[in-house]
Coordinates of C-alpha atoms in Angstrom, one line a residue:
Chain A
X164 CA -140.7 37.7 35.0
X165 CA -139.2 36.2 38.1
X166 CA -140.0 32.1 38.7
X167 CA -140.4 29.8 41.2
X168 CA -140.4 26.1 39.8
X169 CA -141.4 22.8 40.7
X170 CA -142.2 19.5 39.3
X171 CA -146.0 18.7 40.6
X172 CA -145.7 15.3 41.3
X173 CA -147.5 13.3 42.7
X174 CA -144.1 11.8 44.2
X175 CA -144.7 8.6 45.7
X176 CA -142.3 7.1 48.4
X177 CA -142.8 4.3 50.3
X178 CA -142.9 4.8 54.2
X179 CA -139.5 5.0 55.7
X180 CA -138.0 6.2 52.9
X181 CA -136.5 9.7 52.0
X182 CA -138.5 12.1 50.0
X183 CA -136.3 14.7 47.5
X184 CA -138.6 17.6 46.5
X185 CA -136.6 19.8 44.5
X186 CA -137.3 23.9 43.4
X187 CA -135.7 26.2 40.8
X188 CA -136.0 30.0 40.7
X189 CA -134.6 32.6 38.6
X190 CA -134.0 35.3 40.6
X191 CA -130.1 35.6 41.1
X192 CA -130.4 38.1 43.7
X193 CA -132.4 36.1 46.0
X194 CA -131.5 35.7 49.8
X195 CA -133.9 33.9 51.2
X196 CA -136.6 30.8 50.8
X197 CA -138.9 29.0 52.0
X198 CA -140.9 25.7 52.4
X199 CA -144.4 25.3 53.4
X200 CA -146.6 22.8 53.5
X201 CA -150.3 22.3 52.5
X202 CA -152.7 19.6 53.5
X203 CA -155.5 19.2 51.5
X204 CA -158.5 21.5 52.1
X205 CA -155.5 23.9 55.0
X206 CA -153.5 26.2 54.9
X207 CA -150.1 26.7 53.9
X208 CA -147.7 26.5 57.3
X209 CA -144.0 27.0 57.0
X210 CA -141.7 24.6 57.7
X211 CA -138.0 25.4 56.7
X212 CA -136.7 28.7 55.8
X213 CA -133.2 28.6 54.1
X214 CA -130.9 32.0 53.2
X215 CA -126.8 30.5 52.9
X216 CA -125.8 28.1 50.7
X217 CA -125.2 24.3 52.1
X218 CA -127.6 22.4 54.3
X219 CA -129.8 23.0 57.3
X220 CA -131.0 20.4 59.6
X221 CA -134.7 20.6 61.6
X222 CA -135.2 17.7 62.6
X223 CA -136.1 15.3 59.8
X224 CA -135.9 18.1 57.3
X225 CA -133.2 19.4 55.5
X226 CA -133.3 22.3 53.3
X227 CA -130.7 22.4 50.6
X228 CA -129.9 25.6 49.0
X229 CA -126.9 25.7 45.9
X230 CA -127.3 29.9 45.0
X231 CA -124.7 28.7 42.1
X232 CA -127.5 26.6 40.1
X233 CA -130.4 28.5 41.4
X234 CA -131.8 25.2 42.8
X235 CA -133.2 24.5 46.5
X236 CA -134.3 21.5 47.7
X237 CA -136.1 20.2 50.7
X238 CA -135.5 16.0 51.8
X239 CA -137.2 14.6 54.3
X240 CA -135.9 11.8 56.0
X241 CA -138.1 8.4 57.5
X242 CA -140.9 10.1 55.3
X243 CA -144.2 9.1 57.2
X244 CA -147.7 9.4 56.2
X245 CA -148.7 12.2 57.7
X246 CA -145.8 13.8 55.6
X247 CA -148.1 13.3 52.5
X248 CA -149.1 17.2 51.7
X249 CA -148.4 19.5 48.9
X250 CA -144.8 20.9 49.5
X251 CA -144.9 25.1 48.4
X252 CA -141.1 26.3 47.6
X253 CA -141.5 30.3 48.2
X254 CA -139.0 33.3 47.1
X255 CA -139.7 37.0 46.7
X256 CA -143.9 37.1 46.6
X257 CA -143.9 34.0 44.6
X258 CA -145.1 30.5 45.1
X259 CA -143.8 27.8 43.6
X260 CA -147.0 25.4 42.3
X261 CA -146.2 22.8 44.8
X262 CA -145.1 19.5 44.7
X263 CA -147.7 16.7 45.8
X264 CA -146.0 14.0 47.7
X265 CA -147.4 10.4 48.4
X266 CA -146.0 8.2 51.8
X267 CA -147.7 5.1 51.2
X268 CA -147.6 2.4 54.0
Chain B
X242 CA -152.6 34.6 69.9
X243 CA -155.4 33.4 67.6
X244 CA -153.7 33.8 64.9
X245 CA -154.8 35.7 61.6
X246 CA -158.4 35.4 61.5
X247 CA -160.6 35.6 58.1
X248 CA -163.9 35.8 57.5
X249 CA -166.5 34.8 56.3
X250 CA -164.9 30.9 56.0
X251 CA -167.6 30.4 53.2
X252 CA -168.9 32.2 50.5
X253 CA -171.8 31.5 47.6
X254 CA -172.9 34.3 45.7
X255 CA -174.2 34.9 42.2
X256 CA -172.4 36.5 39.4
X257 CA -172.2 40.2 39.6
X258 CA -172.4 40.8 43.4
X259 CA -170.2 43.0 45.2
X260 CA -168.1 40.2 47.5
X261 CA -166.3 41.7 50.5
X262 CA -163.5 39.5 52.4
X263 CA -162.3 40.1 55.7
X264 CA -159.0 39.9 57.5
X265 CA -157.3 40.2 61.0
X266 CA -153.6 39.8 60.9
X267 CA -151.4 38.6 64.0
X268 CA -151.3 41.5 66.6
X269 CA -147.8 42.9 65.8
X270 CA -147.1 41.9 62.7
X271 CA -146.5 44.8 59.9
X272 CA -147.2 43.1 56.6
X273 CA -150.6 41.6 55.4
X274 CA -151.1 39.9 52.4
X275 CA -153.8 38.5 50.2
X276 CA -153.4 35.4 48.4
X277 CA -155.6 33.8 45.7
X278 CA -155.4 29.9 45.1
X279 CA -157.0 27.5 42.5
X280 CA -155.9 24.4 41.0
X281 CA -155.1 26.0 37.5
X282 CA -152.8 28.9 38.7
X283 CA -151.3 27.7 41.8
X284 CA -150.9 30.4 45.1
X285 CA -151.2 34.0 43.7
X286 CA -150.3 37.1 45.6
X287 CA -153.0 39.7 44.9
X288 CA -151.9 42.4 46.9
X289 CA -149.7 42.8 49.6
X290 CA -149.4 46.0 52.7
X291 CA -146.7 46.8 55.0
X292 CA -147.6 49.3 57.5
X293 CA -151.3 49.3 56.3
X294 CA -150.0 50.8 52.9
X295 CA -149.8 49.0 50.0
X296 CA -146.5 48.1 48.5
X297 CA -146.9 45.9 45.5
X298 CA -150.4 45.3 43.6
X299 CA -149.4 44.2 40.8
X300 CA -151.2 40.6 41.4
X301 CA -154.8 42.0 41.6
X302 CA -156.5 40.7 38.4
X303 CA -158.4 43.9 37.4
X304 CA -160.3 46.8 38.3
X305 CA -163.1 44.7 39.9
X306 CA -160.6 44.0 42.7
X307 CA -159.4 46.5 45.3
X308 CA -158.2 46.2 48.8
X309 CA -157.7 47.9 51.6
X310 CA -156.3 48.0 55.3
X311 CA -157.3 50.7 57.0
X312 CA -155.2 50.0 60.5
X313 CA -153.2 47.8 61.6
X314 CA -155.9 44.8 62.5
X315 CA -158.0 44.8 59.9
X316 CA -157.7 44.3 55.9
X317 CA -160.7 43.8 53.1
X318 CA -160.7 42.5 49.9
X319 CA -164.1 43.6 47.7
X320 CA -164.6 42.7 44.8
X321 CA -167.2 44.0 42.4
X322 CA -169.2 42.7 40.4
X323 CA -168.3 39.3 41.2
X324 CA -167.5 36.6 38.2
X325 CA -167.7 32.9 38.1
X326 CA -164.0 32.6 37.2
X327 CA -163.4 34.6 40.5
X328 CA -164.6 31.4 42.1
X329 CA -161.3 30.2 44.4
X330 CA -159.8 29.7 48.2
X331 CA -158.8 33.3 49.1
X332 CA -155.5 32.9 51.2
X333 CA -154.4 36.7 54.0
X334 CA -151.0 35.9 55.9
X335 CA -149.3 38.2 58.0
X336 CA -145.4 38.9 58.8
X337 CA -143.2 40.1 61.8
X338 CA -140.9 41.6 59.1
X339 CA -140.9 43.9 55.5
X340 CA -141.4 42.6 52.4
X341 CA -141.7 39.2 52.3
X342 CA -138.5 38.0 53.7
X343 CA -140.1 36.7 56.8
X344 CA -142.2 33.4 57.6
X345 CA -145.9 34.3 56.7
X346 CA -148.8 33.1 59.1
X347 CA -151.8 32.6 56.8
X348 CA -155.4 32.2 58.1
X349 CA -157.8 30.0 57.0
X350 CA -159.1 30.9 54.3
X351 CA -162.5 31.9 52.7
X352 CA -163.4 29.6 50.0
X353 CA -165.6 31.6 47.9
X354 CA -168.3 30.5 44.9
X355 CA -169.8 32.8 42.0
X356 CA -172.4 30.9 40.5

């Protein structure tokens, strides 16, 4: 049975701060993943897609990806407010449960 | 584009109704798939198409549940008779590319009640 897991939170962060949402998966063969992001009572949007190991950079996201440890993570940087959502690591079909992060003022 | 439309956005019906959910994808895109969310179990993948055939089903619950997409702008999701613990946010997205290797576009929902 493959996996996609994540801690649910809530994470809280203060605003300004940098958030560290973090995904495992046990699929060894897996190319490719995904963040999206959920806002209460919406739909799930994408915003980073990952597929080589190291970092990618969108503006203040970066997507981590170690294919070693099965682990991918997703930072965000000068976390704001509006960054509060549930945070959906994806991989082959699955859904991770989401992690529910806080920016408090 | 208006993106992937679903209908209807709201749904209250009693226990063993026939429910029928509606779906247009994104014009072009060649994979459709259905998603099922609730606070217990998360984002599930029912069922999902590429090419209007369908490629993995092994998410739909039971027999009650079946799904079709007859071309390429139009999926349904019936399910029949309806039960209370069917009661959840029904999710369809749509993809440029196979499989699910692609970003997925996901409408906005049909939240759906069985009393």
């Amino acid at each position: 049975q493959k996996e996609v897991e994540q801690n649910s939170g809530p994470l809280s962060v203060p605003e300004g701060a940098i958030a560290s949402l973090n995904c495992t998966y046990s699929d060894r063969g897996s190319q490719s993943f995904f963040w999206y992001r959920q806002y209460s009572g919406k739909s799930p949007e994408l915003i980073m897609s990952i597929y080589s190991n190291g970092d990618k950079e969108d503006g203040r996201f970066t997507a981590q990806l170690n294919k070693a440890s099965q682990y991918v993570s997703l930072l965000i940087r000068d976390s704001q407010p509006s960054d509060s959502a549930t945070y959906l690591c994806y991989n082959k079909l699955i859904f991770g449960a989401g992690t529910r992060l806080a920016v408090h003022p | 584009d208006a993106g992937v439309i679903q209908s209807p956005r709201h749904e209250v019906t009693e226990m063993g109704q026939e429910v029928t959910l509606r779906c247009k994808p994104i014009s072009g895109h060649n994979s459709l798939f259905w998603y099922r969310q609730t606070m217990m179990r998360g984002l599930e993948l029912l069922i999902y198409f590429n090419n209007n055939v369908p490629i993995d089903d092994s998410g739909m619950p039971e027999d009650r549940f079946s799904a079709k997409m007859p071309n390429a702008s139009f999926s349904t999701l019936k399910i029949q008779p309806s039960e209370p613990r069917d009661s959840a946010v029904y999710f369809c997205a749509s993809s440029l590319t196979s499989e699910a290797r692609g970003e997925q576009f996901f409408g906005p929902g049909t939240r759906l009640t069985v009393l």
